[in-house]
Short mmCIF file of C-alpha atoms in Angstrom, two decimals:
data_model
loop_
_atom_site.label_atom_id
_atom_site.label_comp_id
_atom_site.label_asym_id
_atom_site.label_seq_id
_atom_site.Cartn_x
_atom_site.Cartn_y
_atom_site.Cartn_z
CA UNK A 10 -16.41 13.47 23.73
CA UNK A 11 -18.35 10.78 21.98
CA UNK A 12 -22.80 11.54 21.93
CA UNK A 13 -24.64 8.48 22.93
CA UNK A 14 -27.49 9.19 20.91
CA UNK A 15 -29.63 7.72 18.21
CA UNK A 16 -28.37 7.54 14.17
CA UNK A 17 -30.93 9.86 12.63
CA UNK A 18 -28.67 11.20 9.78
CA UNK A 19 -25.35 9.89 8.19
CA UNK A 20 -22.51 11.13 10.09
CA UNK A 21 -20.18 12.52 7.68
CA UNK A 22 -16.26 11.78 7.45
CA UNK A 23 -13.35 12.29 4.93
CA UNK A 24 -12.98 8.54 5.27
CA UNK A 25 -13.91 5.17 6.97
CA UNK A 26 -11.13 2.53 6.33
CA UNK A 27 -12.65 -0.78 6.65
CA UNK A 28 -10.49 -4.21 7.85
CA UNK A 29 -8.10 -3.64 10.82
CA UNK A 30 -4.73 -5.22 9.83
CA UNK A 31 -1.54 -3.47 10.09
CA UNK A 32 -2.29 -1.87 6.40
CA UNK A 33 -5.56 -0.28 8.00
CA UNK A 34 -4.88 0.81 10.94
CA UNK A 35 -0.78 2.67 9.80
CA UNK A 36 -3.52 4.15 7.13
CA UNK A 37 -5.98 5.14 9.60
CA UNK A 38 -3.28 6.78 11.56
CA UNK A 39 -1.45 8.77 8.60
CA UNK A 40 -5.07 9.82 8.19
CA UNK A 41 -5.96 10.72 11.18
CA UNK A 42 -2.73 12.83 11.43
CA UNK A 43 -2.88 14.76 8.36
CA UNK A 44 -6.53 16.07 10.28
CA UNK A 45 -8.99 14.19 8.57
CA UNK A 46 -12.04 12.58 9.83
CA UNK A 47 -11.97 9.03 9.76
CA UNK A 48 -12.97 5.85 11.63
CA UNK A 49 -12.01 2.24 11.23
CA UNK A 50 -14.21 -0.41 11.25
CA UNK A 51 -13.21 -4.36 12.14
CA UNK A 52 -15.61 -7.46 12.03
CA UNK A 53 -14.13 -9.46 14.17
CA UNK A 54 -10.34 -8.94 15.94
CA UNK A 55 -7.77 -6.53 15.26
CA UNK A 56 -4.73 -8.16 13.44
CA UNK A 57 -6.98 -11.55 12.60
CA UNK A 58 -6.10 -13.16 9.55
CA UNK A 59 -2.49 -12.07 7.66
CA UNK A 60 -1.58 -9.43 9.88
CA UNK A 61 -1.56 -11.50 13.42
CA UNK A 62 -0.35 -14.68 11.17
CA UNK A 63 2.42 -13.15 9.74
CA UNK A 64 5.98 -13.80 10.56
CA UNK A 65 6.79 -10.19 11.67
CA UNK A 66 9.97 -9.62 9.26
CA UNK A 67 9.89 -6.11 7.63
CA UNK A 68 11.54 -7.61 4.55
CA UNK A 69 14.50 -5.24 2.92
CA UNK A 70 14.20 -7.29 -0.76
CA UNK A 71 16.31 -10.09 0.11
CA UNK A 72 13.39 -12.94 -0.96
CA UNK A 73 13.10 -11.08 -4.40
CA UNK A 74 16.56 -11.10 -4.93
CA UNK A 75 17.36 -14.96 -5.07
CA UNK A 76 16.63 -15.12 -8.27
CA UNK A 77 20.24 -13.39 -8.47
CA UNK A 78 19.16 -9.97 -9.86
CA UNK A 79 17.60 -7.20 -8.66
CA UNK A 80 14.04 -7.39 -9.20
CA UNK A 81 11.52 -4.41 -9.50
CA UNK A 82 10.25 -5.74 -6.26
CA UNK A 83 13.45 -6.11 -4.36
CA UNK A 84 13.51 -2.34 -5.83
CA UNK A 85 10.29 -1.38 -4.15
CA UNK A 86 10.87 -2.68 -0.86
CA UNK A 87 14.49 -1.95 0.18
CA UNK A 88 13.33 1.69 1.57
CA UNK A 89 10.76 -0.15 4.36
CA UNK A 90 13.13 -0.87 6.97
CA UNK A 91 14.05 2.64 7.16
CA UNK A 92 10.49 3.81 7.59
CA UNK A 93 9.57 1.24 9.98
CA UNK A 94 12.94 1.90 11.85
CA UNK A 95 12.04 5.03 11.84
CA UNK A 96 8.81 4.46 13.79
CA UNK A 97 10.11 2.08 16.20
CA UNK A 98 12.94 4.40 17.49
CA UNK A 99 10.19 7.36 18.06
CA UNK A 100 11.41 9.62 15.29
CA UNK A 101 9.16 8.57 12.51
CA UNK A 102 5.53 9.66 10.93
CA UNK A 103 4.40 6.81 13.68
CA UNK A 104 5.05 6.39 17.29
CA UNK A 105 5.75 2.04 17.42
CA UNK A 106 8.17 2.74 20.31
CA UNK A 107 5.93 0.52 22.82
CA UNK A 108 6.18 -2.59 19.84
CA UNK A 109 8.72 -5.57 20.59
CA UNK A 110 11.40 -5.75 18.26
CA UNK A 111 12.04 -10.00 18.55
CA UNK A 112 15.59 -9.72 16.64
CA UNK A 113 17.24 -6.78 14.88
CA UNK A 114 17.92 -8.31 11.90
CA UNK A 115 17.27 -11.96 10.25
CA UNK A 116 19.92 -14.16 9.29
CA UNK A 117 20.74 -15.54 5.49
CA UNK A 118 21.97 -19.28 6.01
CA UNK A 119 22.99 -21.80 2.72
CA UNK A 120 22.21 -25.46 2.77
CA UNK A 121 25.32 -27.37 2.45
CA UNK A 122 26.51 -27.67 -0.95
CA UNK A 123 28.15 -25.13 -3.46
CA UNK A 124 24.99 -24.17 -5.76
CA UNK A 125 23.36 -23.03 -2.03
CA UNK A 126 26.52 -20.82 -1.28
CA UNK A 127 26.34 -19.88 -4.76
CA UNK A 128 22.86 -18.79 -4.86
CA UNK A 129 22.91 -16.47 -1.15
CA UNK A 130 26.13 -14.89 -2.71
CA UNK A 131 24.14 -13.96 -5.97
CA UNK A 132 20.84 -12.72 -3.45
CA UNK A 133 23.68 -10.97 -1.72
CA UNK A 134 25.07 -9.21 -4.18
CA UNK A 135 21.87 -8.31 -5.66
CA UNK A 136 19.98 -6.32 -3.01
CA UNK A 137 20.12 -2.61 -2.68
CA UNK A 138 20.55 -3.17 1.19
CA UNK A 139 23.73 -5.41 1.59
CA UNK A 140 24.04 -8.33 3.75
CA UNK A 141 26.94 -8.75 5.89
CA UNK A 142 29.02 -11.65 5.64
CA UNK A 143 29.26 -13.31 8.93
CA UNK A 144 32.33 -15.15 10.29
CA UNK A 145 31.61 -18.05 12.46
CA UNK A 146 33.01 -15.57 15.54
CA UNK A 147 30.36 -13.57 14.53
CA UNK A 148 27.60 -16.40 14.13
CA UNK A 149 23.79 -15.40 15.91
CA UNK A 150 23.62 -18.09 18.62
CA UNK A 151 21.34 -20.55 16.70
CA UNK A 152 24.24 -20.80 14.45
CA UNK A 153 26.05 -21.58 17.06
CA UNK A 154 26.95 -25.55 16.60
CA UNK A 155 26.15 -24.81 12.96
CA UNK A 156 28.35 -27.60 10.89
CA UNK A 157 30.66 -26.01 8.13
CA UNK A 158 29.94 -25.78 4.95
CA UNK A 159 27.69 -23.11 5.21
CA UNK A 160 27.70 -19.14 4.88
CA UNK A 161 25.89 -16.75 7.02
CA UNK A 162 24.83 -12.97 5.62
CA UNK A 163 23.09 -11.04 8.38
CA UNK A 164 20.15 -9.12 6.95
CA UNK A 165 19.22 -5.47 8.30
CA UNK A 166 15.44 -6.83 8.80
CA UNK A 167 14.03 -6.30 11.71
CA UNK A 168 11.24 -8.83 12.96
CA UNK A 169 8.43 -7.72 15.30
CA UNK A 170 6.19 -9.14 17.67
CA UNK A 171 2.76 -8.86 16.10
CA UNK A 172 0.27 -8.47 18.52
CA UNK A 173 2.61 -5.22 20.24
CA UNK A 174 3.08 -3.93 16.62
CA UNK A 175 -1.03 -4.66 16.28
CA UNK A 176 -1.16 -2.69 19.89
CA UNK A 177 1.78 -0.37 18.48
CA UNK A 178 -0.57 0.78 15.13
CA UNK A 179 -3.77 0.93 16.98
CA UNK A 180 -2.66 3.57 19.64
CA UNK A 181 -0.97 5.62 17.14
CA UNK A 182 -3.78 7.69 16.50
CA UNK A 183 -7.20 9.34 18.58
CA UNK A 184 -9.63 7.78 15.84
CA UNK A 185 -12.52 5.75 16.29
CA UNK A 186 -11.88 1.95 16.27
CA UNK A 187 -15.20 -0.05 15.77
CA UNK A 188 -16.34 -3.63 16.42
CA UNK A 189 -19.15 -4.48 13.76
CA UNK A 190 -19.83 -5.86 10.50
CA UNK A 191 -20.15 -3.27 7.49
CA UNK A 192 -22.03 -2.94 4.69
CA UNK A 193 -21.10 -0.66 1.71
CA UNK A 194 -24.47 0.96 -0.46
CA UNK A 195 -24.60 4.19 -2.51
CA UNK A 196 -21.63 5.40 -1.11
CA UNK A 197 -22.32 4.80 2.83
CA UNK A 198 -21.34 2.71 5.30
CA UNK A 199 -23.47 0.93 7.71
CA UNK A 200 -22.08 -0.86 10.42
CA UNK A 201 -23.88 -3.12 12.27
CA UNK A 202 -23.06 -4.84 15.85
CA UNK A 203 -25.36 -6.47 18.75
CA UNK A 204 -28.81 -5.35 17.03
CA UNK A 205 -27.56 -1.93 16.55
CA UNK A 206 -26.72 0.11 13.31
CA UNK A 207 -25.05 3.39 12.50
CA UNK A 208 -24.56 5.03 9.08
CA UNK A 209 -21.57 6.45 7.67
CA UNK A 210 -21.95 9.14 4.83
CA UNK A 211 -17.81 9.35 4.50
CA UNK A 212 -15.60 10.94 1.52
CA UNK A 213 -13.97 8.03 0.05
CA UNK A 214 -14.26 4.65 1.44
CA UNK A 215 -10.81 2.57 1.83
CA UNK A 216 -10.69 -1.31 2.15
CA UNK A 217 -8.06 -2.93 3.75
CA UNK A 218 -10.05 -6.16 4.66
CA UNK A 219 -7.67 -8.68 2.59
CA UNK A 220 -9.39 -11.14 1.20
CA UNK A 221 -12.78 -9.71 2.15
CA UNK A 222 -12.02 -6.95 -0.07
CA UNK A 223 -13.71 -9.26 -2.69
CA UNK A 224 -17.11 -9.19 -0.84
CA UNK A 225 -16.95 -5.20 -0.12
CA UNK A 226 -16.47 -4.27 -3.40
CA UNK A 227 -19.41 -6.06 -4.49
CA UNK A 228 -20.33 -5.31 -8.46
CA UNK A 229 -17.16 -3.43 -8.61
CA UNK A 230 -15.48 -7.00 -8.31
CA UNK A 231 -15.64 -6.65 -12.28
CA UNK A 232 -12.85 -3.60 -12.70
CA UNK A 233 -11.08 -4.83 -8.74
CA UNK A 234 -10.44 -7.77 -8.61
CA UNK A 235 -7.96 -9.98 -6.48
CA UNK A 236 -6.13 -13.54 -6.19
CA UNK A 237 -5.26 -15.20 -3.52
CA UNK A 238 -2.17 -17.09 -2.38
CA UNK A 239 -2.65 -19.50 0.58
CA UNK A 240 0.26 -20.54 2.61
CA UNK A 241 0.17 -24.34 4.89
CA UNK A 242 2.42 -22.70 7.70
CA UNK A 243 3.90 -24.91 10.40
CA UNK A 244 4.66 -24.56 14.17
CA UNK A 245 7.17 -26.24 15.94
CA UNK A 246 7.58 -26.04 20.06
CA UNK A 247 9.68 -26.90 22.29
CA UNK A 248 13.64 -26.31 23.53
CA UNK A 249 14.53 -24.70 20.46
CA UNK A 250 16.84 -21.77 19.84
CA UNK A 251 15.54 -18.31 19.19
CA UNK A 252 16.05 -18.22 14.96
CA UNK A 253 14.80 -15.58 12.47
CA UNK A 254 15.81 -15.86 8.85
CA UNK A 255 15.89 -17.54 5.77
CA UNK A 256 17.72 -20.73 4.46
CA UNK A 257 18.96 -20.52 0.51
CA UNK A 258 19.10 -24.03 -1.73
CA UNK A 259 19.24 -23.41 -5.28
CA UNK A 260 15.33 -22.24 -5.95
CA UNK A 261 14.61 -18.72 -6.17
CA UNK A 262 12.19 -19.02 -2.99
CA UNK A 263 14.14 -19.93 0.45
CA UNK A 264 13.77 -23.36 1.59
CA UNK A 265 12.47 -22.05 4.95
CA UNK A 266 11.97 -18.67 6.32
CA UNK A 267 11.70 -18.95 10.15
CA UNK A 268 10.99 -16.65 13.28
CA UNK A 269 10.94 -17.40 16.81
CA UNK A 270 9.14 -16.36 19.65
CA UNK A 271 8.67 -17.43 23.70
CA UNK A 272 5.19 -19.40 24.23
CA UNK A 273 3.71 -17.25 27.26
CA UNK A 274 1.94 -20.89 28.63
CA UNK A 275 4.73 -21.44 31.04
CA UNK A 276 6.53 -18.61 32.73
CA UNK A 277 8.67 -20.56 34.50
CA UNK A 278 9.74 -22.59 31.72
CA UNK A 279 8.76 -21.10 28.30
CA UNK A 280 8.96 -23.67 24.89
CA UNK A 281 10.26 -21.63 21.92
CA UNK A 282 7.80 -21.36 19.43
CA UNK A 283 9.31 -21.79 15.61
CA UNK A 284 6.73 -19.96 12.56
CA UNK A 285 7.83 -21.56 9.55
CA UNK A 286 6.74 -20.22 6.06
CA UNK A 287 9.00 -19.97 2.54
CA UNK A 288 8.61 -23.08 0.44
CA UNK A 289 7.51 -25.71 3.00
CA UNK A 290 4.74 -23.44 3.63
CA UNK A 291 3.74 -22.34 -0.16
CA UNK A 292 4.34 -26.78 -1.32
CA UNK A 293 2.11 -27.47 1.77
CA UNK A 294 -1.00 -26.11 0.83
CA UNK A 295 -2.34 -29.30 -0.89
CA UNK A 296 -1.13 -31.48 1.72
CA UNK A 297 -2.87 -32.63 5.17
CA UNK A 298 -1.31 -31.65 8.58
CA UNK A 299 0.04 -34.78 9.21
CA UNK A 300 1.74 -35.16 5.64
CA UNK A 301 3.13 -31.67 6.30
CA UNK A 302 4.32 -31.92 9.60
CA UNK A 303 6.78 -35.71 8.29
CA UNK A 304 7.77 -33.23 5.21
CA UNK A 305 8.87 -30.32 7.44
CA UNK A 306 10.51 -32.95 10.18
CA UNK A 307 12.89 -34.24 6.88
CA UNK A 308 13.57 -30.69 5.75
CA UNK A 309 14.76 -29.37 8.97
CA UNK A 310 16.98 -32.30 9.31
CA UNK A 311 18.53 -31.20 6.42
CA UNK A 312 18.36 -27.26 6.65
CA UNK A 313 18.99 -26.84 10.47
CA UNK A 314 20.58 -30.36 11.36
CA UNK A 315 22.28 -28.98 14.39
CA UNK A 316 19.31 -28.68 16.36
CA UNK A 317 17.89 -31.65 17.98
CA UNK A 318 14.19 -31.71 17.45
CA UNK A 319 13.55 -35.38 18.92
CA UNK A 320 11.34 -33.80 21.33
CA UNK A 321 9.63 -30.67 19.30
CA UNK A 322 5.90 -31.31 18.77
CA UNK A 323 4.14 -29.69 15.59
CA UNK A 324 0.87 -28.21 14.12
CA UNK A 325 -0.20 -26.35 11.25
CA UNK A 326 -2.16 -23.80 10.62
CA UNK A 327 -3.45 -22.53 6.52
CA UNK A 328 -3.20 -19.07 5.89
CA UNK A 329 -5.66 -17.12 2.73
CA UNK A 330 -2.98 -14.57 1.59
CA UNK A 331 -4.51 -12.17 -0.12
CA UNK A 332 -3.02 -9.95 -3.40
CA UNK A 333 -4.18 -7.43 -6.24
CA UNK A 334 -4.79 -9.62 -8.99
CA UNK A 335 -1.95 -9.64 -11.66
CA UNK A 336 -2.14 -10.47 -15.34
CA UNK A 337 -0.30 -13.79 -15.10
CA UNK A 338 -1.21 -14.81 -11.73
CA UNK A 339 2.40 -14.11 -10.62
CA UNK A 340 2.79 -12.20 -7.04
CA UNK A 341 2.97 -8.30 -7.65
CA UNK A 342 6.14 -6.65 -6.81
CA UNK A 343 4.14 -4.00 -4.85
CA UNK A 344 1.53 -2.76 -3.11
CA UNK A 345 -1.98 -3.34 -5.38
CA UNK A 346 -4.37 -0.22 -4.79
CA UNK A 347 -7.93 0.46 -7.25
CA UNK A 348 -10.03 2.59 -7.47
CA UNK A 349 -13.68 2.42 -7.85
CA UNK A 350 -15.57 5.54 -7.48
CA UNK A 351 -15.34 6.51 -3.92
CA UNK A 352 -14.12 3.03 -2.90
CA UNK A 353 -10.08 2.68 -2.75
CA UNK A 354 -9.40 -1.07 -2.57
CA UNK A 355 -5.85 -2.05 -1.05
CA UNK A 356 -3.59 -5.03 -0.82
CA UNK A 357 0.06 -4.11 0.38
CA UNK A 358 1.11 -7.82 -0.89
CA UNK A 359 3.73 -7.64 2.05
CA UNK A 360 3.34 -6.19 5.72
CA UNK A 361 6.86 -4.03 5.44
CA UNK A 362 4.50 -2.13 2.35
CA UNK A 363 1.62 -0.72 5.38
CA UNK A 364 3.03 2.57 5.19
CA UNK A 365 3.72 2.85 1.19
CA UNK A 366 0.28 1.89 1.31
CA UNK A 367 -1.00 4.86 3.81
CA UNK A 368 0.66 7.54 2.01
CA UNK A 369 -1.20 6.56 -1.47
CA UNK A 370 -3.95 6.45 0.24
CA UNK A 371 -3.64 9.76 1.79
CA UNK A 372 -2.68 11.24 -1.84
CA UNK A 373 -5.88 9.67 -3.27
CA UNK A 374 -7.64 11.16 -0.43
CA UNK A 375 -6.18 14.75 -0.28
CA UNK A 376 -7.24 17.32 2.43
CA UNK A 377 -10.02 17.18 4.98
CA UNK A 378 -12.98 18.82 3.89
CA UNK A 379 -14.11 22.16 4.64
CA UNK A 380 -15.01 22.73 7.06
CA UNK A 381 -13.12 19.02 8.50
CA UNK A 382 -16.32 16.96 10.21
CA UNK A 383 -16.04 16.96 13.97
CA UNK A 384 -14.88 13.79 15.25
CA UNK A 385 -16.06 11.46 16.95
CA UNK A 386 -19.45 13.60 16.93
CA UNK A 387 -23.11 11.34 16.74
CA UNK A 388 -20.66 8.41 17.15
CA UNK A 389 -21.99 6.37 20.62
CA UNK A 390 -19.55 6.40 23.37
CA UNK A 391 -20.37 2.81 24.06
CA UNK A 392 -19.83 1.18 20.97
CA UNK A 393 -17.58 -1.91 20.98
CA UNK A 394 -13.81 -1.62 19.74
CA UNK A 395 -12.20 -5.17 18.48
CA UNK A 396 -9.49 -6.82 20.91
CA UNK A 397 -6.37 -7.87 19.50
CA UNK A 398 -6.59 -11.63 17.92
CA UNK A 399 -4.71 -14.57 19.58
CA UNK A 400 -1.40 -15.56 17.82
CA UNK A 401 -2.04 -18.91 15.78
CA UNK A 402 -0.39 -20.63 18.32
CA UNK A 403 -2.06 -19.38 21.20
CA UNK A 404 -5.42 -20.06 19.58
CA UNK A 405 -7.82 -22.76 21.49
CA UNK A 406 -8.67 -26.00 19.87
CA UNK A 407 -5.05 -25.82 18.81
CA UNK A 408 -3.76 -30.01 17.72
CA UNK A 409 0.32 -30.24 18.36
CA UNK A 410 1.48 -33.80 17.42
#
């Protein structure tokens, strides 16, 4: 059991992984299992920022693979699905059996015209794991008034609810989650929370804050450094149909990638909840909410105009993606992990790449010491962990139009 007693010396670990996203805490867990001695440390909520904002799809390649060949990256992240699969039936390096799977797989739908069918038979074709051509018989209900004209692939991409996968990752191991804000000097760690402090004296240090990476690493910013990539993403609520996937025109992005999920406000009576990145998200950075929100209402009109959004309302919500920086700016086609001395600094670029991320990390890491440190000794019983963070559209303050 945890000492409730003062900080007088540095407790030592193998590791403290700092920022508790899904990269953090799968790596926390990995580490944790291959007997190492390691804490994590979040400032604020577990999940808050990319992880709790994401859209939940453990992406096979197919968004690399528009471009009609098969891209290093589509390369990199066809094995995820599998891994993450893996997890979520019970039989993987991870236990996510008590996470909500939303949908099985995602759905690949072309805007009418021939250069859309065109281009999701090329992405089709190009992937290592193949779509499946879908008949209208065979049609996800969303599609279910679909006009034709258009083709549906089914995609073997799951799509998870984040805050169980956040609950999922967090339980998956017996180490030390703390609430506090950390510093990073000479090698230690001192976290800080409610007037108190405690100082790490760990192995290697591991950031997996996102964007603040940049302030962690400090003067090592020089040799790390990262970029960022902000998405505008937009809600939409109402009597919608439950939809996950990705709609194809003739740019090498999708139009619009969309997930669903039931708003918990109203038992009785629950509004479907639409989470809409791809390119409306990526072209709305630079514009306001309300600009955004007309934009989206004319695209859906012509991606999804089936669906009968007269009554939807809408908000917004900007998102600071954050990636290893790459030589021409461009988004890397895997995870991004640096070293600096003890410090290993980590973007997975995508949340399917958590676990490609972990086991690098555990390589860079190598075996506990020797004698292992005893965990969780001179760590305070009663020291805060982080909750889970609100999804964006559960958040209070929240505008709908």
């Amino acid at each position: 059991m945890a000492v409730s007693q003062p900080n007088d010396q540095p407790i030592p670990l193998d590791a403290v992984v700092i920022g508790g996203g899904v990269c953090g805490l799968w790596t926390l867990a990995r580490l944790r299992r291959a007997g190492l001695a390691v804490v994590l440390i979040e400032k604020s909520r577990l999940g808050d920022g990319q992880t709790i904002e994401s859209q939940g799809i453990i992406h096979g390649g197919v968004k690399y693979a528009l471009s009609g060949s098969a891209s290093s990256a589509s390369r990199s992240i066809a094995e995820m699905p599998g891994i993450w699969r893996a997890c979520l039936d019970g039989v993987g390096e991870l236990d996510l059996t008590s996470a909500t799977i939303l949908s099985q797989s995602c759905t690949l739908w072309t805007a009418k015209g021939l250069g859309s069918r065109v281009m999701g038979l090329a992405a089709s074709k190009a992937i290592r794991v193949k779509p499946r051509k879908l008949t209208p018989s065979d049609a996800p209900p969303a599609f279910a008034n679909a006009p034709a004209g258009i083709d549906l692939y089914e995609l073997p991409e799951p799509v998870l609810e984040p805050e169980s996968m956040i609950d999922a990752l967090a339980s998956a191991s017996d180490a030390p989650i703390l609430l506090g804000t950390a510093t990073i000097e000479n090698g230690r760690v001192t976290i800080e929370h409610g007037g108190r402090s405690l100082t790490l004296a760990p192995r290697r240090i591991v950031l997996t804050a996102g964007g603040g990476n940049e302030a962690l690493l400090g003067a090592n910013t020089t040799a790390v450094r990262m970029q960022r990539r902000p998405l505008h993403m937009v809600m939409v609520r109402g009597e919608l149909p439950m939809l996950f996937g990705h709609c194809v025109g003739l740019s090498s992005k999708p139009l619009a990638t969309i997930t669903s999920q039931r708003s918990g406000s109203d038992t009785i009576c629950p509004d479907t909840i639409w989470w809409i990145g791809g390119q409306i998200a990526e072209q709305g950075v630079d514009q306001s909410p309300g600009d955004l929100i007309a934009h989206t209402k004319r695209e859906l009109a012509k991606l999804v105009p089936w669906v009968d959004l007269s009554r939807a309302r809408f908000a917004t919500s900007h998102i600071d993606r954050a990636e290893g920086l790459t030589a021409d700016g461009s988004r890397p086609d895997a995870p991004v992990i640096r070293e600096a001395g003890s410090t290993i600094a980590c973007w997975p670029t995508k949340l399917a790449f958590a676990p490609a991320v972990a086991e690098r990390v555990h390589q860079l890491i190598g075996e506990p010491s020797a004698p292992p440190p005893q965990l969780p000794a001179g760590l305070p019983a009663d020291w805060p962990r982080p909750e889970i963070a609100p999804l964006p559209w559960d958040r209070e303050g929240l505008q709908w139009s």
